[in-house]
Amino acid sequence: MTNPQPQTQEQDFDLGRRLTALAMGMDRLERHLSGGQGALDSEGLVPIYLGSAWVPPDPLSSWGEVLERLEGLEQEARAYPQGPRRQFLLDMTDSLRAAAQLFAGQELGFAEKLERLVGVPAAPVAPDRLEALQSELDRLLSGMGYRQGPLAQRAARWEGERFVEPEQLESLFHSLMTEAQQRTDAQVFPTGDYTMRLNLVRGVPYSARCSFNQGQMDLNADLRFTPSGLKHLVCHEVFPGHSTQLLYTWEAARRGESSPDVLLCTANTVVGAIQEGIGDQGIHLIDWVETSDDALHLTLRRLRTAAATSAAWYQMEEGWPLEKVREFLREVAFPQETWLEGRLRFAAHPFRGPFIASYWFGDEAVREARERAGQRRAEFVSFLYGSMNSVQSMRMWA
């Protein structure tokens, strides 16, 4: 048994560089062997990578070679002292091992994918947690005058009265993005002259997506959005969410302030939950919850995220019929039908499916750490954006 030894920054950065090169080599190998038709289609293991100039992919010839290298990295990580960095490295190497096994054609159950690939509990969200969110939604709706009728009807009435007309989406998006960027520059990271345009898409399983390299936020035009809902998505996808994390990690790696593995911030591994947690906590990170509508939307979003996590478990692990899953989501989360069907498609994907749980568990992990941070805000932001984490390592902060 190797006794834990303190690691120098140089040693840690070297391990981070090798981990990054291996992950990008896996991305290239999967694309090459599958011809773009494998478990990940065109997205790859790392959808957006800004580190090609510093850390090129390792040349790899087989998944057996990948597993051997991961074993070596894991043994090095076990020599680290107890703490968030050791925990992350162990979680990340096992996540990459699970990905390699899937790419090689090995069968993994949904529960094992949740625990190893995504790094979250293999369980639905507890029913009493869903009930507590519904109670909070009830309280907020009643406080805004929506007191008559079942909760589902009141939530639908509130949303319906606030939906933005399609022709107004673009102007509202730009005004929200401008303020979000100003707040992000002041409180999180100076984002320079980077901006995004709005790109409306249809027939997709997501509400919005950060297409960083194209400089656009893709928005599902099959859904309808309230101003508070669009505000949340701007924070999630752009400032201070995904785009900001990419800008931050690129600069931190370039300056040598962070280990090179920060360049893997978009990887479909255990880092995904924290990426989504940053996005969902974005509005809080820039202190932008201003109105009762904002508070109500955030509660409704958390309820839907939690319900989607449970629904995916019932669909993929317990084998519920799809109509039973649909009814569960309708009764618990009161969603638009387009959103509901998109979540069913998402959950059924052989590789990405378990990542539906990353939203709930990542949001909770980042929220808990943010609330613990208190006056140590600058230190927390540096940890959150400047190092890679899993749900478990995030919960070890402070």
Coordinates of C-alpha atoms in Angstrom, one line a residue:
M1 CA 0.0 0.0 0.0
T2 CA 1.5 3.4 -1.0
N3 CA 1.4 5.9 1.8
P4 CA -0.2 9.2 0.7
Q5 CA 2.5 11.8 -0.1
P6 CA 2.1 15.6 -0.7
Q7 CA 2.2 16.3 -4.4
T8 CA 4.1 19.3 -5.8
Q9 CA 2.2 21.5 -8.2
E10 CA 4.6 20.4 -10.9
Q11 CA 3.8 16.8 -10.3
D12 CA 0.1 17.4 -10.1
F13 CA 0.1 19.5 -13.3
D14 CA 2.0 16.7 -15.1
L15 CA -0.6 14.2 -14.0
G16 CA -3.3 16.6 -15.2
R17 CA -1.6 17.0 -18.5
R18 CA -1.4 13.2 -19.0
L19 CA -5.0 12.7 -17.9
T20 CA -6.1 15.3 -20.5
A21 CA -4.1 13.8 -23.3
L22 CA -5.5 10.4 -22.5
A23 CA -9.1 11.7 -22.4
M24 CA -8.7 13.5 -25.7
G25 CA -7.0 10.4 -27.2
M26 CA -10.1 8.4 -26.1
D27 CA -12.3 11.0 -27.9
R28 CA -10.3 10.7 -31.1
L29 CA -10.2 6.8 -30.9
E30 CA -14.0 6.6 -30.4
R31 CA -14.7 8.9 -33.3
H32 CA -12.2 6.9 -35.5
L33 CA -13.4 3.4 -34.6
S34 CA -17.1 4.3 -34.8
G35 CA -16.9 6.4 -37.9
G36 CA -19.1 8.9 -36.1
Q37 CA -21.8 6.3 -35.5
G38 CA -20.8 5.0 -32.1
A39 CA -22.2 5.6 -28.6
L40 CA -21.6 9.3 -28.9
D41 CA -22.4 10.1 -32.5
S42 CA -20.9 13.5 -33.5
E43 CA -20.6 14.9 -30.0
G44 CA -17.6 13.0 -28.8
L45 CA -16.4 12.4 -25.3
V46 CA -15.4 16.0 -25.0
P47 CA -17.8 18.2 -27.0
I48 CA -15.8 21.4 -26.7
Y49 CA -12.0 21.4 -26.3
L50 CA -9.9 24.6 -26.3
G51 CA -6.6 23.0 -25.4
S52 CA -5.3 21.5 -28.7
A53 CA -2.4 23.9 -28.8
W54 CA -1.1 22.8 -25.4
V55 CA -2.3 19.2 -24.8
P56 CA -2.8 17.2 -28.0
P57 CA -4.5 13.8 -27.9
D58 CA -2.5 10.8 -27.1
P59 CA -2.2 8.4 -30.1
L60 CA -4.1 5.3 -29.0
S61 CA -4.8 2.1 -30.8
S62 CA -7.2 0.1 -28.6
W63 CA -9.4 0.3 -25.6
G64 CA -7.2 -2.2 -23.9
E65 CA -4.4 0.3 -24.1
V66 CA -6.7 3.0 -22.6
L67 CA -7.6 0.8 -19.7
E68 CA -3.9 0.1 -18.9
R69 CA -3.1 3.8 -18.9
L70 CA -6.0 4.6 -16.7
E71 CA -4.9 1.9 -14.2
G72 CA -1.5 3.7 -14.0
L73 CA -3.1 7.1 -13.5
E74 CA -5.4 5.7 -10.8
Q75 CA -2.4 4.3 -8.9
E76 CA -0.7 7.7 -9.0
A77 CA -3.9 9.4 -7.7
R78 CA -4.1 7.0 -4.8
A79 CA -0.8 8.4 -3.5
Y80 CA -2.3 11.8 -3.1
P81 CA -3.3 13.0 0.4
Q82 CA -7.0 12.9 1.3
G83 CA -8.9 15.8 -0.1
P84 CA -10.9 17.1 -3.1
R85 CA -8.1 16.7 -5.6
R86 CA -7.5 13.0 -4.8
Q87 CA -11.2 12.3 -4.8
F88 CA -11.7 14.0 -8.2
L89 CA -8.8 12.1 -9.8
L90 CA -10.1 8.8 -8.5
D91 CA -13.6 9.6 -9.7
M92 CA -12.4 10.8 -13.1
T93 CA -10.2 7.8 -13.8
D94 CA -13.1 5.5 -13.0
S95 CA -15.5 7.6 -15.1
L96 CA -13.1 7.3 -18.1
R97 CA -12.8 3.6 -17.5
A98 CA -16.5 3.2 -17.6
A99 CA -16.6 5.2 -20.8
A100 CA -13.9 3.1 -22.4
Q101 CA -15.8 -0.1 -21.4
L102 CA -18.9 1.2 -23.0
F103 CA -17.0 2.3 -26.2
A104 CA -15.5 -1.2 -26.3
G105 CA -19.0 -2.8 -26.4
Q106 CA -19.3 -3.8 -22.7
E107 CA -22.7 -3.7 -21.2
L108 CA -23.2 -1.5 -18.1
G109 CA -26.5 -1.1 -16.3
F110 CA -28.1 2.2 -15.8
A111 CA -27.3 2.2 -12.1
E112 CA -23.6 1.6 -12.7
K113 CA -23.5 4.3 -15.3
L114 CA -24.9 6.7 -12.8
E115 CA -22.4 5.8 -10.1
R116 CA -19.3 5.5 -12.3
L117 CA -19.7 7.5 -15.5
V118 CA -21.7 10.4 -14.0
G119 CA -20.6 10.1 -10.4
V120 CA -24.0 10.5 -8.8
P121 CA -26.2 8.3 -6.6
A122 CA -27.9 5.4 -8.3
A123 CA -31.4 6.3 -7.0
P124 CA -34.4 8.5 -7.8
V125 CA -34.8 11.7 -5.9
A126 CA -36.6 11.0 -2.6
P127 CA -40.4 11.4 -2.9
D128 CA -40.4 13.7 0.2
R129 CA -37.9 16.0 -1.6
L130 CA -40.3 16.3 -4.5
E131 CA -43.2 17.0 -2.1
A132 CA -41.2 19.7 -0.4
L133 CA -40.5 21.4 -3.8
Q134 CA -44.2 21.2 -4.6
S135 CA -45.0 22.8 -1.2
E136 CA -42.6 25.6 -1.9
L137 CA -44.1 26.1 -5.4
D138 CA -47.6 26.2 -3.8
R139 CA -46.5 28.8 -1.2
L140 CA -45.0 31.0 -3.9
L141 CA -48.0 30.8 -6.2
S142 CA -50.3 31.6 -3.4
G143 CA -48.2 34.6 -2.4
M144 CA -48.6 35.9 -6.0
G145 CA -52.4 35.5 -5.9
Y146 CA -52.7 32.1 -7.6
R147 CA -54.7 30.4 -4.9
Q148 CA -57.6 28.7 -6.7
G149 CA -57.5 25.2 -8.3
P150 CA -55.0 22.3 -8.3
L151 CA -51.3 23.1 -8.2
A152 CA -50.8 21.9 -11.8
Q153 CA -53.4 24.3 -13.1
R154 CA -52.1 27.3 -11.1
A155 CA -48.5 26.7 -12.3
A156 CA -49.7 26.4 -15.9
R157 CA -51.7 29.6 -15.5
W158 CA -48.7 31.5 -14.1
E159 CA -46.5 30.4 -17.0
G160 CA -49.2 30.9 -19.6
E161 CA -49.7 34.5 -18.5
R162 CA -46.0 35.3 -18.8
F163 CA -44.8 33.5 -21.9
V164 CA -42.7 35.6 -24.2
E165 CA -44.0 36.0 -27.8
P166 CA -41.6 34.4 -30.3
E167 CA -40.8 37.7 -32.1
Q168 CA -39.7 39.2 -28.7
L169 CA -37.2 36.4 -27.8
E170 CA -34.2 37.8 -29.5
S171 CA -34.4 41.4 -28.1
L172 CA -35.0 40.0 -24.6
F173 CA -32.2 37.5 -25.0
H174 CA -29.7 40.3 -25.9
S175 CA -30.8 42.6 -23.0
L176 CA -30.5 39.8 -20.5
M177 CA -27.2 38.7 -21.9
T178 CA -25.8 42.2 -21.6
E179 CA -26.7 42.5 -17.9
A180 CA -25.6 39.0 -17.2
Q181 CA -22.2 39.7 -18.7
Q182 CA -21.8 42.9 -16.7
R183 CA -22.6 41.1 -13.5
T184 CA -20.3 38.2 -14.4
D185 CA -17.4 40.5 -15.2
A186 CA -17.8 42.2 -11.8
Q187 CA -18.4 39.1 -9.6
V188 CA -16.9 36.1 -11.4
F189 CA -14.5 36.7 -14.3
P190 CA -13.8 39.3 -16.9
T191 CA -15.2 37.8 -20.1
G192 CA -13.8 40.4 -22.5
D193 CA -15.6 40.9 -25.8
Y194 CA -17.1 37.4 -26.0
T195 CA -20.8 37.4 -26.7
M196 CA -23.4 35.0 -28.1
R197 CA -26.2 35.3 -30.6
L198 CA -29.5 33.5 -30.3
N199 CA -30.1 30.6 -32.6
L200 CA -33.6 29.0 -32.7
V201 CA -33.8 25.3 -33.4
R202 CA -36.6 22.7 -33.5
G203 CA -36.9 19.0 -32.9
V204 CA -34.2 18.7 -30.3
P205 CA -34.4 17.1 -26.8
Y206 CA -32.9 20.0 -24.9
S207 CA -34.2 23.4 -23.9
A208 CA -31.1 25.3 -24.7
R209 CA -27.4 24.5 -25.6
C210 CA -24.1 26.4 -25.5
S211 CA -22.6 26.2 -29.0
F212 CA -19.4 28.0 -27.9
N213 CA -17.4 27.6 -31.0
Q214 CA -20.2 29.0 -33.1
G215 CA -20.8 31.8 -30.7
Q216 CA -24.5 31.0 -30.3
M217 CA -27.0 29.8 -27.7
D218 CA -29.3 27.3 -29.3
L219 CA -32.8 27.7 -28.0
N220 CA -35.6 25.1 -28.6
A221 CA -38.3 27.0 -30.4
D222 CA -40.8 24.1 -29.8
L223 CA -40.9 25.3 -26.2
R224 CA -42.3 28.5 -24.7
F225 CA -40.4 30.6 -22.2
T226 CA -41.1 33.1 -19.5
P227 CA -38.7 36.1 -19.0
S228 CA -37.4 34.4 -15.9
G229 CA -37.0 31.1 -17.7
L230 CA -35.0 32.8 -20.5
K231 CA -33.0 34.7 -17.9
H232 CA -32.0 31.4 -16.2
L233 CA -31.0 29.9 -19.6
V234 CA -28.8 32.9 -20.4
C235 CA -27.1 32.4 -17.0
H236 CA -26.8 28.7 -17.5
E237 CA -25.4 28.7 -21.1
V238 CA -23.6 31.9 -21.3
F239 CA -22.8 34.2 -18.4
P240 CA -21.7 33.0 -15.8
G241 CA -22.4 29.4 -17.0
H242 CA -20.9 27.3 -19.7
S243 CA -19.3 30.0 -21.9
T244 CA -17.8 31.6 -18.9
Q245 CA -16.4 28.4 -17.6
L246 CA -14.8 27.7 -20.9
L247 CA -13.2 31.2 -21.0
Y248 CA -12.1 30.9 -17.4
T249 CA -10.5 27.5 -17.8
W250 CA -8.8 28.4 -21.1
E251 CA -7.2 31.5 -19.4
A252 CA -6.3 29.6 -16.2
A253 CA -4.5 26.9 -18.2
R254 CA -2.8 29.4 -20.5
R255 CA -1.4 31.2 -17.5
G256 CA -0.3 28.0 -15.7
E257 CA -2.6 28.8 -12.8
S258 CA -4.6 25.6 -13.1
S259 CA -3.8 22.0 -13.9
P260 CA -4.3 21.3 -17.6
D261 CA -7.2 19.0 -16.9
V262 CA -9.4 22.1 -16.5
L263 CA -9.5 22.0 -20.3
L264 CA -11.8 18.9 -19.9
C265 CA -14.6 21.0 -18.4
T266 CA -17.1 19.9 -21.0
A267 CA -16.2 16.2 -20.9
N268 CA -19.1 13.6 -20.7
T269 CA -17.7 12.3 -17.4
V270 CA -18.0 13.1 -13.7
V271 CA -17.2 16.8 -14.5
G272 CA -20.5 17.1 -16.3
A273 CA -22.5 17.3 -13.1
I274 CA -20.5 20.2 -11.9
Q275 CA -20.6 21.9 -15.3
E276 CA -24.4 21.7 -15.1
G277 CA -24.3 22.8 -11.4
I278 CA -22.4 25.9 -12.4
G279 CA -25.0 26.6 -15.0
D280 CA -28.0 26.1 -12.8
Q281 CA -26.5 28.1 -9.9
G282 CA -25.3 30.8 -12.3
I283 CA -28.2 33.2 -11.5
H284 CA -27.2 32.9 -7.8
L285 CA -23.5 33.3 -8.5
I286 CA -24.1 36.8 -9.9
D287 CA -26.8 37.7 -7.4
W288 CA -29.6 38.1 -9.9
V289 CA -32.7 36.6 -8.3
E290 CA -34.7 39.9 -8.3
T291 CA -38.4 39.2 -8.5
S292 CA -41.0 36.8 -7.2
D293 CA -41.3 35.5 -10.8
D294 CA -37.5 34.6 -10.7
A295 CA -38.0 32.8 -7.4
L296 CA -41.0 30.9 -8.6
H297 CA -39.3 29.9 -11.9
L298 CA -36.3 28.6 -10.0
T299 CA -38.4 26.4 -7.7
L300 CA -40.4 25.1 -10.7
R301 CA -37.2 24.4 -12.6
R302 CA -35.7 22.5 -9.6
L303 CA -38.9 20.5 -9.3
R304 CA -38.8 19.5 -13.0
T305 CA -35.1 18.7 -12.8
A306 CA -35.6 16.5 -9.8
A307 CA -38.7 14.8 -11.4
A308 CA -36.7 14.2 -14.6
T309 CA -34.0 12.5 -12.6
S310 CA -36.5 10.2 -10.9
A311 CA -38.3 9.5 -14.2
A312 CA -35.1 8.5 -15.9
W313 CA -34.5 6.0 -13.1
Y314 CA -38.0 4.6 -13.4
Q315 CA -37.7 4.4 -17.2
M316 CA -34.2 2.9 -17.5
E317 CA -33.6 1.0 -14.3
E318 CA -37.0 -0.1 -13.1
G319 CA -38.4 -0.5 -16.6
W320 CA -41.7 1.4 -16.2
P321 CA -43.8 1.6 -19.4
L322 CA -43.3 5.0 -21.1
E323 CA -46.9 6.0 -20.5
K324 CA -46.5 5.4 -16.8
V325 CA -43.3 7.6 -16.8
R326 CA -45.2 10.3 -18.7
E327 CA -48.0 10.3 -16.2
F328 CA -45.5 10.5 -13.4
L329 CA -43.9 13.6 -14.9
R330 CA -47.2 15.2 -15.6
E331 CA -48.4 14.7 -12.1
V332 CA -45.2 15.8 -10.4
A333 CA -43.6 18.5 -12.6
F334 CA -46.4 20.0 -14.7
P335 CA -44.3 20.3 -17.9
Q336 CA -44.9 21.3 -21.4
E337 CA -45.3 18.1 -23.5
T338 CA -42.3 19.0 -25.7
W339 CA -40.1 19.1 -22.7
L340 CA -41.5 15.8 -21.4
E341 CA -40.9 14.0 -24.6
G342 CA -37.4 15.4 -24.9
R343 CA -36.6 14.0 -21.4
L344 CA -37.8 10.6 -22.4
R345 CA -35.5 10.7 -25.5
F346 CA -32.6 12.0 -23.4
A347 CA -32.9 9.2 -20.8
A348 CA -33.0 6.5 -23.4
H349 CA -29.7 7.4 -25.0
P350 CA -27.2 4.6 -24.3
F351 CA -24.4 6.9 -23.3
R352 CA -25.8 10.3 -22.5
G353 CA -29.0 9.0 -20.8
P354 CA -27.6 8.8 -17.2
F355 CA -26.3 12.4 -17.5
I356 CA -29.9 13.6 -17.1
A357 CA -29.2 13.1 -13.4
S358 CA -26.2 15.4 -13.5
Y359 CA -28.5 18.4 -13.5
W360 CA -30.1 17.7 -10.1
F361 CA -27.1 16.3 -8.3
G362 CA -24.7 18.9 -9.8
D363 CA -27.0 21.8 -8.9
E364 CA -27.3 20.5 -5.3
A365 CA -23.5 20.0 -4.9
V366 CA -22.7 23.5 -6.2
R367 CA -25.5 25.1 -4.2
E368 CA -24.4 23.5 -1.0
A369 CA -20.8 24.5 -1.5
R370 CA -21.8 28.1 -2.5
E371 CA -23.9 28.4 0.7
R372 CA -21.0 27.1 2.8
A373 CA -18.7 29.7 1.2
G374 CA -20.2 32.7 2.9
Q375 CA -17.7 35.5 2.8
R376 CA -15.1 33.3 1.1
R377 CA -16.7 34.0 -2.3
A378 CA -13.5 34.7 -4.2
E379 CA -11.9 31.6 -2.9
F380 CA -15.0 29.6 -3.8
V381 CA -15.1 31.0 -7.4
S382 CA -11.5 30.1 -7.9
F383 CA -12.1 26.5 -6.7
L384 CA -15.4 26.2 -8.7
Y385 CA -14.0 27.4 -12.0
G386 CA -10.3 26.9 -11.6
S387 CA -10.3 23.2 -10.8
M388 CA -12.1 20.2 -12.0
N389 CA -14.5 18.4 -9.6
S390 CA -16.9 15.6 -9.3
V391 CA -20.0 15.8 -7.1
Q392 CA -18.1 14.0 -4.3
S393 CA -15.0 16.3 -4.5
M394 CA -17.2 19.4 -4.6
R395 CA -18.9 18.3 -1.4
M396 CA -15.5 18.2 0.3
W397 CA -14.8 21.9 -0.3
A398 CA -14.4 24.0 2.9

